[in-house]
Amino acid sequence: MKYDIKINKTTAPKARPEDESKLGFGRIFTDHMFLMDYNTEEGWHDARIVPFGPLPIHPASTVLHYGAEVFEGMKAYRAADGSIQLFRPMENVKRLNKSAERLCLPELDEEGCLDIIKTIVELEKDWVPHSEGTSLYIRPYLFGNDPHLGVHAVKNATFAIICCPVGAYYAEGLNPVKIAIESEDVRAVRGGTGYAKCGGNYAASLRAGERAERNGYTQVLWLDGVDRKYIEEVGAMNVMFKISGKIITPALTGSVLPGITRKSCVELLKDWGYEVEERLFSVDELFDALENGTLEEAWGTGTAAVVSPIGNLFYQGKEYTVSDNKIGELTQKLYDNLTGIQWGKVEDTHGWIEPVCNG
Ligand SMILES: *Cc1c(COP(=O)(O)O)cnc(C)c1O
Protein backbone atom coordinates (compact mmCIF):
# COMPACT_ATOMS: atom_id res chain seq x y z
CA MET A 1 0.00 0.00 0.00
CA LYS A 2 1.28 3.44 -0.88
CA TYR A 3 0.51 6.55 1.14
CA ASP A 4 -0.92 9.47 -0.80
CA ILE A 5 1.94 12.01 -0.55
CA LYS A 6 1.15 15.70 -1.15
CA ILE A 7 4.18 17.69 -2.22
CA ASN A 8 4.50 21.38 -1.35
CA LYS A 9 7.80 22.55 -2.82
CA THR A 10 9.77 25.38 -1.30
CA THR A 11 9.76 28.68 -3.15
CA ALA A 12 13.11 29.59 -1.58
CA PRO A 13 15.59 26.76 -2.18
CA LYS A 14 18.80 27.07 -0.18
CA ALA A 15 22.26 27.32 -1.71
CA ARG A 16 23.83 23.88 -1.64
CA PRO A 17 27.24 23.53 -0.01
CA GLU A 18 29.99 24.04 -2.58
CA ASP A 19 32.88 22.54 -0.64
CA GLU A 20 31.94 18.90 -0.10
CA SER A 21 35.02 18.34 2.04
CA LYS A 22 33.40 20.47 4.77
CA LEU A 23 30.01 18.75 4.98
CA GLY A 24 30.55 17.11 8.37
CA PHE A 25 27.65 15.17 9.85
CA GLY A 26 24.09 16.28 10.53
CA ARG A 27 24.46 20.04 10.48
CA ILE A 28 23.24 20.86 6.97
CA PHE A 29 19.67 19.97 5.98
CA THR A 30 18.01 19.74 2.58
CA ASP A 31 15.15 21.95 1.36
CA HIS A 32 12.27 19.67 2.37
CA MET A 33 11.09 17.25 5.02
CA PHE A 34 8.44 14.57 5.15
CA LEU A 35 5.62 14.58 7.72
CA MET A 36 2.66 12.28 8.39
CA ASP A 37 0.22 12.18 11.29
CA TYR A 38 -1.44 9.32 13.10
CA ASN A 39 -4.43 9.06 15.36
CA THR A 40 -6.43 6.02 16.43
CA GLU A 41 -9.55 7.11 14.47
CA GLU A 42 -7.94 7.83 11.09
CA GLY A 43 -4.72 5.79 11.27
CA TRP A 44 -1.79 7.31 9.34
CA HIS A 45 -2.96 10.26 7.26
CA ASP A 46 -1.94 13.56 5.71
CA ALA A 47 1.37 12.34 4.24
CA ARG A 48 3.16 15.42 2.98
CA ILE A 49 6.51 16.79 1.88
CA VAL A 50 6.88 20.41 2.97
CA PRO A 51 9.66 23.01 3.14
CA PHE A 52 12.18 22.17 5.89
CA GLY A 53 11.45 24.09 9.07
CA PRO A 54 10.55 23.94 12.78
CA LEU A 55 7.85 21.58 14.02
CA PRO A 56 5.12 23.07 16.21
CA ILE A 57 4.73 20.80 19.25
CA HIS A 58 2.28 20.72 22.17
CA PRO A 59 4.08 21.40 25.46
CA ALA A 60 2.56 18.20 26.92
CA SER A 61 3.54 16.05 23.90
CA THR A 62 4.36 12.45 24.89
CA VAL A 63 7.78 12.52 23.29
CA LEU A 64 8.90 15.44 25.45
CA HIS A 65 7.91 13.80 28.74
CA TYR A 66 8.19 10.05 28.28
CA GLY A 67 10.67 9.72 25.43
CA ALA A 68 8.37 7.81 23.07
CA GLU A 69 10.60 8.04 20.00
CA VAL A 70 12.20 5.61 17.55
CA PHE A 71 14.36 6.37 14.54
CA GLU A 72 16.42 5.03 11.66
CA GLY A 73 19.65 6.02 9.99
CA MET A 74 20.33 5.20 6.35
CA LYS A 75 22.08 6.71 3.35
CA ALA A 76 21.47 7.45 -0.32
CA TYR A 77 24.60 7.02 -2.43
CA ARG A 78 25.52 8.51 -5.80
CA ALA A 79 26.92 5.87 -8.14
CA ALA A 80 29.59 6.56 -10.78
CA ASP A 81 26.93 7.13 -13.50
CA GLY A 82 25.32 9.79 -11.29
CA SER A 83 22.28 7.65 -10.40
CA ILE A 84 21.10 7.45 -6.79
CA GLN A 85 20.69 4.27 -4.79
CA LEU A 86 19.86 2.96 -1.32
CA PHE A 87 21.43 0.05 0.58
CA ARG A 88 19.00 -2.58 1.96
CA PRO A 89 16.36 0.07 2.79
CA MET A 90 13.64 -2.51 3.56
CA GLU A 91 15.79 -3.68 6.49
CA ASN A 92 15.55 -0.17 7.95
CA VAL A 93 11.80 -0.06 7.39
CA LYS A 94 11.29 -3.42 9.13
CA ARG A 95 13.53 -2.42 12.03
CA LEU A 96 11.65 0.86 12.44
CA ASN A 97 8.42 -1.12 12.85
CA LYS A 98 10.04 -3.50 15.37
CA SER A 99 11.31 -0.52 17.36
CA ALA A 100 7.85 1.11 17.19
CA GLU A 101 6.19 -2.08 18.43
CA ARG A 102 8.50 -2.15 21.50
CA LEU A 103 7.55 1.42 22.43
CA CYS A 104 3.81 0.99 21.69
CA LEU A 105 4.02 3.41 18.77
CA PRO A 106 1.94 2.81 15.62
CA GLU A 107 3.63 0.83 12.84
CA LEU A 108 3.85 1.82 9.17
CA ASP A 109 2.94 -0.06 6.02
CA GLU A 110 6.33 -1.39 4.84
CA GLU A 111 5.90 -0.85 1.09
CA GLY A 112 4.35 2.54 1.81
CA CYS A 113 7.25 3.57 4.04
CA LEU A 114 9.85 2.56 1.44
CA ASP A 115 7.90 4.53 -1.19
CA ILE A 116 7.97 7.61 1.09
CA ILE A 117 11.75 7.32 1.52
CA LYS A 118 12.30 6.97 -2.23
CA THR A 119 9.97 9.91 -2.94
CA ILE A 120 11.81 12.35 -0.68
CA VAL A 121 15.24 11.16 -1.84
CA GLU A 122 14.21 11.65 -5.47
CA LEU A 123 12.85 15.13 -4.71
CA GLU A 124 16.16 16.02 -2.97
CA LYS A 125 18.38 14.24 -5.50
CA ASP A 126 20.47 17.34 -6.25
CA TRP A 127 21.45 17.32 -2.55
CA VAL A 128 23.15 13.92 -2.84
CA PRO A 129 26.82 14.94 -2.89
CA HIS A 130 29.24 13.79 -5.60
CA SER A 131 32.64 13.44 -3.89
CA GLU A 132 34.10 10.10 -2.93
CA GLY A 133 32.84 8.87 0.44
CA THR A 134 29.99 11.39 0.71
CA SER A 135 26.28 10.55 0.83
CA LEU A 136 22.84 11.84 1.74
CA TYR A 137 22.05 10.73 5.30
CA ILE A 138 18.35 9.97 5.80
CA ARG A 139 16.83 10.22 9.26
CA PRO A 140 13.30 8.81 9.56
CA TYR A 141 11.81 9.18 13.06
CA LEU A 142 8.49 8.43 14.67
CA PHE A 143 7.24 9.80 17.97
CA GLY A 144 4.26 9.82 20.33
CA ASN A 145 2.46 13.15 20.19
CA ASP A 146 -0.55 13.07 22.55
CA PRO A 147 -1.40 16.56 23.91
CA HIS A 148 -1.78 15.43 27.55
CA LEU A 149 0.28 13.92 30.37
CA GLY A 150 -1.39 10.56 31.02
CA VAL A 151 0.99 7.59 30.72
CA HIS A 152 -0.30 4.98 28.25
CA ALA A 153 0.12 3.82 24.67
CA VAL A 154 -0.29 6.91 22.47
CA LYS A 155 -3.33 7.80 20.41
CA ASN A 156 -1.49 10.40 18.33
CA ALA A 157 1.88 10.11 16.63
CA THR A 158 4.02 11.79 13.98
CA PHE A 159 6.34 10.23 11.41
CA ALA A 160 8.99 12.52 9.92
CA ILE A 161 12.02 12.28 7.64
CA ILE A 162 14.84 14.80 7.39
CA CYS A 163 17.92 14.49 5.15
CA CYS A 164 21.50 15.79 5.40
CA PRO A 165 24.34 15.71 2.89
CA VAL A 166 27.22 14.20 4.87
CA GLY A 167 30.96 14.09 4.35
CA ALA A 168 33.31 11.15 4.15
CA TYR A 169 33.42 9.67 7.66
CA TYR A 170 37.17 9.24 7.49
CA ALA A 171 38.64 12.44 6.12
CA GLU A 172 42.16 11.02 6.54
CA GLY A 173 41.56 7.38 5.65
CA LEU A 174 40.46 4.50 7.82
CA ASN A 175 42.08 5.30 11.18
CA PRO A 176 41.98 2.92 14.16
CA VAL A 177 40.05 4.29 17.16
CA LYS A 178 40.71 4.15 20.91
CA ILE A 179 38.01 2.44 22.91
CA ALA A 180 37.32 2.54 26.66
CA ILE A 181 35.53 -0.48 28.11
CA GLU A 182 32.76 0.86 30.35
CA SER A 183 32.30 -0.98 33.64
CA GLU A 184 29.92 1.42 35.39
CA ASP A 185 27.08 2.65 33.17
CA VAL A 186 25.11 0.28 30.95
CA ARG A 187 23.34 1.12 27.70
CA ALA A 188 20.56 -1.44 27.79
CA VAL A 189 19.37 -4.62 29.50
CA ARG A 190 17.72 -7.75 28.18
CA GLY A 191 13.97 -7.19 28.29
CA GLY A 192 14.53 -3.47 27.91
CA THR A 193 14.78 -1.46 24.71
CA GLY A 194 18.32 -2.34 23.58
CA TYR A 195 17.19 -3.97 20.35
CA ALA A 196 15.00 -0.97 19.47
CA LYS A 197 16.58 2.04 17.81
CA CYS A 198 15.13 4.58 20.23
CA GLY A 199 16.27 7.95 21.49
CA GLY A 200 16.13 6.79 25.12
CA ASN A 201 19.00 4.35 24.59
CA TYR A 202 21.14 7.22 23.40
CA ALA A 203 20.19 9.40 26.38
CA ALA A 204 21.32 6.60 28.70
CA SER A 205 24.64 6.26 26.88
CA LEU A 206 25.71 9.92 26.81
CA ARG A 207 27.39 10.08 30.23
CA ALA A 208 29.81 7.21 29.58
CA GLY A 209 30.50 8.57 26.09
CA GLU A 210 31.38 12.01 27.49
CA ARG A 211 33.58 10.46 30.18
CA ALA A 212 35.45 8.37 27.61
CA GLU A 213 35.96 11.41 25.37
CA ARG A 214 37.35 13.48 28.27
CA ASN A 215 39.90 10.73 28.83
CA GLY A 216 40.95 10.69 25.19
CA TYR A 217 38.88 7.76 23.89
CA THR A 218 36.63 7.86 20.83
CA GLN A 219 33.96 5.40 21.91
CA VAL A 220 32.72 3.23 24.75
CA LEU A 221 32.62 -0.55 24.61
CA TRP A 222 29.43 -1.62 26.38
CA LEU A 223 29.14 -4.66 28.61
CA ASP A 224 25.88 -6.46 29.37
CA GLY A 225 23.71 -4.86 32.04
CA VAL A 226 23.42 -7.89 34.35
CA ASP A 227 26.90 -9.40 34.79
CA ARG A 228 28.99 -6.52 33.29
CA LYS A 229 30.87 -9.32 31.67
CA TYR A 230 29.69 -9.92 28.14
CA ILE A 231 30.58 -7.57 25.31
CA GLU A 232 27.59 -5.98 23.59
CA GLU A 233 28.43 -3.02 21.33
CA VAL A 234 30.93 -0.26 20.76
CA GLY A 235 29.43 3.24 20.86
CA ALA A 236 26.50 3.12 18.45
CA MET A 237 28.07 0.31 16.44
CA ASN A 238 28.06 -3.45 16.59
CA VAL A 239 31.42 -5.07 17.21
CA MET A 240 33.37 -7.98 15.71
CA PHE A 241 36.61 -9.74 16.62
CA LYS A 242 38.91 -11.96 14.56
CA ILE A 243 40.51 -14.52 16.87
CA SER A 244 42.67 -17.35 15.51
CA GLY A 245 41.11 -16.88 12.07
CA LYS A 246 37.51 -17.11 13.34
CA ILE A 247 35.06 -14.22 13.59
CA ILE A 248 33.20 -13.66 16.84
CA THR A 249 30.37 -11.14 17.27
CA PRO A 250 27.99 -10.76 20.22
CA ALA A 251 24.71 -12.62 19.74
CA LEU A 252 21.49 -10.60 19.39
CA THR A 253 20.29 -11.25 22.93
CA GLY A 254 17.74 -8.44 23.04
CA SER A 255 20.02 -5.76 24.47
CA VAL A 256 22.09 -5.49 21.26
CA LEU A 257 20.87 -3.43 18.30
CA PRO A 258 20.50 -5.68 15.22
CA GLY A 259 22.66 -3.64 12.84
CA ILE A 260 22.20 -3.92 9.09
CA THR A 261 25.94 -3.41 8.59
CA ARG A 262 26.53 -6.23 11.10
CA LYS A 263 24.18 -8.51 9.19
CA SER A 264 25.81 -7.59 5.86
CA CYS A 265 29.33 -8.21 7.26
CA VAL A 266 28.28 -11.62 8.60
CA GLU A 267 26.88 -12.53 5.15
CA LEU A 268 30.03 -11.34 3.33
CA LEU A 269 32.34 -13.12 5.81
CA LYS A 270 30.43 -16.38 5.35
CA ASP A 271 30.61 -15.92 1.54
CA TRP A 272 34.39 -15.63 1.91
CA GLY A 273 34.54 -18.89 3.85
CA TYR A 274 35.03 -17.53 7.37
CA GLU A 275 33.51 -19.24 10.35
CA VAL A 276 31.33 -16.66 12.15
CA GLU A 277 30.24 -17.26 15.74
CA GLU A 278 27.34 -15.20 17.04
CA ARG A 279 27.44 -15.89 20.77
CA LEU A 280 28.04 -14.52 24.25
CA PHE A 281 31.60 -13.20 24.32
CA SER A 282 33.10 -12.10 27.65
CA VAL A 283 35.76 -9.46 28.32
CA ASP A 284 37.82 -12.22 29.99
CA GLU A 285 37.86 -14.15 26.74
CA LEU A 286 38.82 -10.97 24.89
CA PHE A 287 41.75 -10.31 27.25
CA ASP A 288 42.90 -13.92 27.04
CA ALA A 289 43.02 -13.50 23.26
CA LEU A 290 44.87 -10.18 23.64
CA GLU A 291 47.41 -11.65 26.04
CA ASN A 292 48.11 -14.84 24.12
CA GLY A 293 48.31 -12.94 20.84
CA THR A 294 45.37 -14.66 19.10
CA LEU A 295 43.30 -11.47 18.74
CA GLU A 296 44.07 -10.52 15.15
CA GLU A 297 41.57 -7.73 14.45
CA ALA A 298 38.69 -5.88 16.08
CA TRP A 299 36.25 -3.46 14.45
CA GLY A 300 32.90 -1.76 14.85
CA THR A 301 30.15 -1.78 12.19
CA GLY A 302 27.41 0.77 11.48
CA THR A 303 25.87 2.85 8.69
CA ALA A 304 27.73 6.07 9.57
CA ALA A 305 31.32 4.74 9.55
CA VAL A 306 30.58 1.42 7.76
CA VAL A 307 33.58 -0.28 9.41
CA SER A 308 35.70 1.27 12.16
CA PRO A 309 38.96 -0.47 13.14
CA ILE A 310 39.78 -0.67 16.87
CA GLY A 311 43.41 0.15 17.66
CA ASN A 312 43.40 0.50 21.45
CA LEU A 313 41.35 -0.93 24.31
CA PHE A 314 41.34 0.53 27.82
CA TYR A 315 39.97 -1.49 30.74
CA GLN A 316 40.36 -1.07 34.50
CA GLY A 317 43.51 1.02 34.37
CA LYS A 318 45.27 -0.87 31.58
CA GLU A 319 45.65 -0.08 27.93
CA TYR A 320 46.02 -2.74 25.25
CA THR A 321 46.95 -2.36 21.59
CA VAL A 322 45.10 -4.27 18.86
CA SER A 323 46.66 -5.15 15.46
CA ASP A 324 49.64 -2.86 16.25
CA ASN A 325 47.16 0.02 16.05
CA LYS A 326 46.87 -0.54 12.29
CA ILE A 327 43.89 -1.45 10.13
CA GLY A 328 43.58 -5.20 9.88
CA GLU A 329 43.53 -6.83 6.46
CA LEU A 330 40.03 -8.24 6.88
CA THR A 331 38.68 -4.97 8.31
CA GLN A 332 39.96 -3.18 5.21
CA LYS A 333 38.50 -5.86 2.90
CA LEU A 334 35.07 -5.54 4.53
CA TYR A 335 35.22 -1.77 4.23
CA ASP A 336 36.26 -1.90 0.57
CA ASN A 337 33.58 -4.41 -0.37
CA LEU A 338 30.69 -2.82 1.52
CA THR A 339 31.45 0.71 0.36
CA GLY A 340 32.14 -0.67 -3.14
CA ILE A 341 28.63 -2.15 -3.27
CA GLN A 342 27.07 1.00 -1.77
CA TRP A 343 28.70 3.33 -4.32
CA GLY A 344 28.09 0.90 -7.20
CA LYS A 345 31.75 0.02 -7.81
CA VAL A 346 31.56 -3.62 -6.70
CA GLU A 347 28.94 -5.95 -8.19
CA ASP A 348 25.91 -6.40 -5.92
CA THR A 349 25.43 -10.17 -5.98
CA HIS A 350 23.08 -10.15 -2.96
CA GLY A 351 20.36 -7.82 -4.26
CA TRP A 352 21.17 -5.24 -1.56
CA ILE A 353 20.93 -2.18 -3.81
CA GLU A 354 17.62 -0.39 -4.37
CA PRO A 355 17.83 2.12 -7.24
CA VAL A 356 15.97 5.41 -6.65
CA CYS A 357 16.43 7.56 -9.73
CA ASN A 358 18.87 8.81 -12.37
CA GLY A 359 21.10 11.69 -11.40
C1 LIG B 1 22.09 2.14 14.47
C2 LIG B 1 22.89 1.41 15.49
C3 LIG B 1 23.84 0.42 15.14
C4 LIG B 1 24.24 0.11 13.71
O1 LIG B 1 23.19 -0.32 12.91
P1 LIG B 1 23.30 -0.20 11.31
O2 LIG B 1 22.00 -0.71 10.84
O3 LIG B 1 24.44 -1.06 10.92
O4 LIG B 1 23.54 1.22 11.01
C5 LIG B 1 24.47 -0.27 16.16
N1 LIG B 1 24.21 0.01 17.45
C6 LIG B 1 23.33 0.97 17.83
C7 LIG B 1 23.10 1.23 19.26
C8 LIG B 1 22.65 1.69 16.86
O5 LIG B 1 21.79 2.65 17.23
mmCIF file of C-alpha atoms in Angstrom, residues 92-257:
data_model
loop_
_atom_site.group_PDB
_atom_site.id
_atom_site.type_symbol
_atom_site.label_atom_id
_atom_site.label_comp_id
_atom_site.label_asym_id
_atom_site.label_seq_id
_atom_site.Cartn_x
_atom_site.Cartn_y
_atom_site.Cartn_z
ATOM 1 C CA ASN A 92 15.548 -0.169 7.948
ATOM 2 C CA VAL A 93 11.796 -0.060 7.393
ATOM 3 C CA LYS A 94 11.290 -3.417 9.126
ATOM 4 C CA ARG A 95 13.529 -2.421 12.035
ATOM 5 C CA LEU A 96 11.647 0.864 12.437
ATOM 6 C CA ASN A 97 8.425 -1.123 12.854
ATOM 7 C CA LYS A 98 10.036 -3.499 15.374
ATOM 8 C CA SER A 99 11.313 -0.517 17.360
ATOM 9 C CA ALA A 100 7.851 1.112 17.190
ATOM 10 C CA GLU A 101 6.194 -2.080 18.429
ATOM 11 C CA ARG A 102 8.496 -2.148 21.503
ATOM 12 C CA LEU A 103 7.545 1.424 22.431
ATOM 13 C CA CYS A 104 3.806 0.994 21.692
ATOM 14 C CA LEU A 105 4.023 3.408 18.770
ATOM 15 C CA PRO A 106 1.941 2.808 15.615
ATOM 16 C CA GLU A 107 3.625 0.829 12.840
ATOM 17 C CA LEU A 108 3.849 1.817 9.171
ATOM 18 C CA ASP A 109 2.940 -0.065 6.021
ATOM 19 C CA GLU A 110 6.331 -1.388 4.840
ATOM 20 C CA GLU A 111 5.901 -0.848 1.092
ATOM 21 C CA GLY A 112 4.347 2.542 1.812
ATOM 22 C CA CYS A 113 7.249 3.574 4.037
ATOM 23 C CA LEU A 114 9.846 2.560 1.436
ATOM 24 C CA ASP A 115 7.897 4.533 -1.185
ATOM 25 C CA ILE A 116 7.971 7.613 1.093
ATOM 26 C CA ILE A 117 11.750 7.321 1.516
ATOM 27 C CA LYS A 118 12.302 6.971 -2.233
ATOM 28 C CA THR A 119 9.970 9.911 -2.937
ATOM 29 C CA ILE A 120 11.806 12.353 -0.678
ATOM 30 C CA VAL A 121 15.243 11.165 -1.838
ATOM 31 C CA GLU A 122 14.213 11.653 -5.475
ATOM 32 C CA LEU A 123 12.852 15.132 -4.705
ATOM 33 C CA GLU A 124 16.155 16.017 -2.967
ATOM 34 C CA LYS A 125 18.377 14.242 -5.497
ATOM 35 C CA ASP A 126 20.471 17.337 -6.246
ATOM 36 C CA TRP A 127 21.449 17.324 -2.548
ATOM 37 C CA VAL A 128 23.148 13.921 -2.835
ATOM 38 C CA PRO A 129 26.822 14.937 -2.890
ATOM 39 C CA HIS A 130 29.238 13.788 -5.603
ATOM 40 C CA SER A 131 32.636 13.439 -3.893
ATOM 41 C CA GLU A 132 34.101 10.099 -2.930
ATOM 42 C CA GLY A 133 32.843 8.868 0.441
ATOM 43 C CA THR A 134 29.989 11.386 0.712
ATOM 44 C CA SER A 135 26.281 10.554 0.825
ATOM 45 C CA LEU A 136 22.842 11.841 1.743
ATOM 46 C CA TYR A 137 22.050 10.726 5.298
ATOM 47 C CA ILE A 138 18.348 9.972 5.799
ATOM 48 C CA ARG A 139 16.832 10.217 9.263
ATOM 49 C CA PRO A 140 13.298 8.806 9.560
ATOM 50 C CA TYR A 141 11.811 9.184 13.064
ATOM 51 C CA LEU A 142 8.493 8.430 14.669
ATOM 52 C CA PHE A 143 7.236 9.802 17.972
ATOM 53 C CA GLY A 144 4.260 9.824 20.326
ATOM 54 C CA ASN A 145 2.457 13.152 20.188
ATOM 55 C CA ASP A 146 -0.551 13.075 22.550
ATOM 56 C CA PRO A 147 -1.400 16.555 23.905
ATOM 57 C CA HIS A 148 -1.778 15.426 27.553
ATOM 58 C CA LEU A 149 0.282 13.924 30.368
ATOM 59 C CA GLY A 150 -1.395 10.557 31.019
ATOM 60 C CA VAL A 151 0.987 7.589 30.715
ATOM 61 C CA HIS A 152 -0.295 4.983 28.248
ATOM 62 C CA ALA A 153 0.118 3.821 24.665
ATOM 63 C CA VAL A 154 -0.286 6.906 22.473
ATOM 64 C CA LYS A 155 -3.332 7.799 20.409
ATOM 65 C CA ASN A 156 -1.490 10.399 18.326
ATOM 66 C CA ALA A 157 1.876 10.106 16.630
ATOM 67 C CA THR A 158 4.019 11.788 13.985
ATOM 68 C CA PHE A 159 6.345 10.232 11.410
ATOM 69 C CA ALA A 160 8.991 12.517 9.924
ATOM 70 C CA ILE A 161 12.016 12.281 7.643
ATOM 71 C CA ILE A 162 14.838 14.795 7.392
ATOM 72 C CA CYS A 163 17.922 14.490 5.154
ATOM 73 C CA CYS A 164 21.500 15.788 5.399
ATOM 74 C CA PRO A 165 24.335 15.710 2.889
ATOM 75 C CA VAL A 166 27.218 14.199 4.865
ATOM 76 C CA GLY A 167 30.958 14.085 4.347
ATOM 77 C CA ALA A 168 33.314 11.150 4.152
ATOM 78 C CA TYR A 169 33.422 9.667 7.662
ATOM 79 C CA TYR A 170 37.170 9.238 7.486
ATOM 80 C CA ALA A 171 38.636 12.440 6.123
ATOM 81 C CA GLU A 172 42.160 11.016 6.536
ATOM 82 C CA GLY A 173 41.557 7.381 5.647
ATOM 83 C CA LEU A 174 40.463 4.496 7.816
ATOM 84 C CA ASN A 175 42.078 5.302 11.184
ATOM 85 C CA PRO A 176 41.982 2.925 14.164
ATOM 86 C CA VAL A 177 40.049 4.292 17.159
ATOM 87 C CA LYS A 178 40.710 4.148 20.908
ATOM 88 C CA ILE A 179 38.009 2.442 22.907
ATOM 89 C CA ALA A 180 37.317 2.541 26.655
ATOM 90 C CA ILE A 181 35.528 -0.481 28.110
ATOM 91 C CA GLU A 182 32.756 0.858 30.348
ATOM 92 C CA SER A 183 32.298 -0.983 33.635
ATOM 93 C CA GLU A 184 29.917 1.415 35.388
ATOM 94 C CA ASP A 185 27.078 2.648 33.166
ATOM 95 C CA VAL A 186 25.108 0.283 30.947
ATOM 96 C CA ARG A 187 23.341 1.116 27.701
ATOM 97 C CA ALA A 188 20.561 -1.442 27.792
ATOM 98 C CA VAL A 189 19.374 -4.624 29.497
ATOM 99 C CA ARG A 190 17.720 -7.749 28.183
ATOM 100 C CA GLY A 191 13.974 -7.195 28.288
ATOM 101 C CA GLY A 192 14.533 -3.467 27.912
ATOM 102 C CA THR A 193 14.778 -1.459 24.713
ATOM 103 C CA GLY A 194 18.323 -2.342 23.583
ATOM 104 C CA TYR A 195 17.193 -3.974 20.346
ATOM 105 C CA ALA A 196 15.000 -0.970 19.474
ATOM 106 C CA LYS A 197 16.579 2.043 17.809
ATOM 107 C CA CYS A 198 15.130 4.578 20.228
ATOM 108 C CA GLY A 199 16.274 7.950 21.488
ATOM 109 C CA GLY A 200 16.128 6.795 25.119
ATOM 110 C CA ASN A 201 18.997 4.346 24.588
ATOM 111 C CA TYR A 202 21.138 7.224 23.403
ATOM 112 C CA ALA A 203 20.186 9.404 26.377
ATOM 113 C CA ALA A 204 21.320 6.598 28.699
ATOM 114 C CA SER A 205 24.643 6.256 26.878
ATOM 115 C CA LEU A 206 25.706 9.920 26.809
ATOM 116 C CA ARG A 207 27.390 10.079 30.230
ATOM 117 C CA ALA A 208 29.806 7.213 29.581
ATOM 118 C CA GLY A 209 30.497 8.569 26.094
ATOM 119 C CA GLU A 210 31.382 12.005 27.491
ATOM 120 C CA ARG A 211 33.584 10.461 30.179
ATOM 121 C CA ALA A 212 35.446 8.374 27.609
ATOM 122 C CA GLU A 213 35.962 11.410 25.374
ATOM 123 C CA ARG A 214 37.348 13.481 28.267
ATOM 124 C CA ASN A 215 39.900 10.726 28.833
ATOM 125 C CA GLY A 216 40.950 10.689 25.187
ATOM 126 C CA TYR A 217 38.876 7.757 23.894
ATOM 127 C CA THR A 218 36.629 7.863 20.834
ATOM 128 C CA GLN A 219 33.955 5.397 21.911
ATOM 129 C CA VAL A 220 32.723 3.228 24.751
ATOM 130 C CA LEU A 221 32.615 -0.552 24.606
ATOM 131 C CA TRP A 222 29.434 -1.620 26.384
ATOM 132 C CA LEU A 223 29.141 -4.663 28.605
ATOM 133 C CA ASP A 224 25.876 -6.459 29.375
ATOM 134 C CA GLY A 225 23.707 -4.860 32.036
ATOM 135 C CA VAL A 226 23.421 -7.886 34.347
ATOM 136 C CA ASP A 227 26.900 -9.401 34.788
ATOM 137 C CA ARG A 228 28.989 -6.519 33.287
ATOM 138 C CA LYS A 229 30.875 -9.324 31.674
ATOM 139 C CA TYR A 230 29.693 -9.925 28.136
ATOM 140 C CA ILE A 231 30.583 -7.571 25.311
ATOM 141 C CA GLU A 232 27.593 -5.983 23.588
ATOM 142 C CA GLU A 233 28.426 -3.023 21.329
ATOM 143 C CA VAL A 234 30.926 -0.263 20.760
ATOM 144 C CA GLY A 235 29.433 3.243 20.857
ATOM 145 C CA ALA A 236 26.503 3.121 18.447
ATOM 146 C CA MET A 237 28.071 0.314 16.436
ATOM 147 C CA ASN A 238 28.063 -3.450 16.587
ATOM 148 C CA VAL A 239 31.417 -5.072 17.206
ATOM 149 C CA MET A 240 33.367 -7.981 15.711
ATOM 150 C CA PHE A 241 36.612 -9.738 16.619
ATOM 151 C CA LYS A 242 38.906 -11.957 14.562
ATOM 152 C CA ILE A 243 40.513 -14.516 16.867
ATOM 153 C CA SER A 244 42.667 -17.353 15.507
ATOM 154 C CA GLY A 245 41.112 -16.879 12.069
ATOM 155 C CA LYS A 246 37.515 -17.110 13.342
ATOM 156 C CA ILE A 247 35.059 -14.216 13.590
ATOM 157 C CA ILE A 248 33.197 -13.663 16.838
ATOM 158 C CA THR A 249 30.375 -11.140 17.267
ATOM 159 C CA PRO A 250 27.993 -10.756 20.219
ATOM 160 C CA ALA A 251 24.706 -12.616 19.744
ATOM 161 C CA LEU A 252 21.490 -10.601 19.393
ATOM 162 C CA THR A 253 20.291 -11.247 22.933
ATOM 163 C CA GLY A 254 17.738 -8.439 23.041
ATOM 164 C CA SER A 255 20.023 -5.760 24.470
ATOM 165 C CA VAL A 256 22.086 -5.493 21.265
ATOM 166 C CA LEU A 257 20.875 -3.427 18.297
#
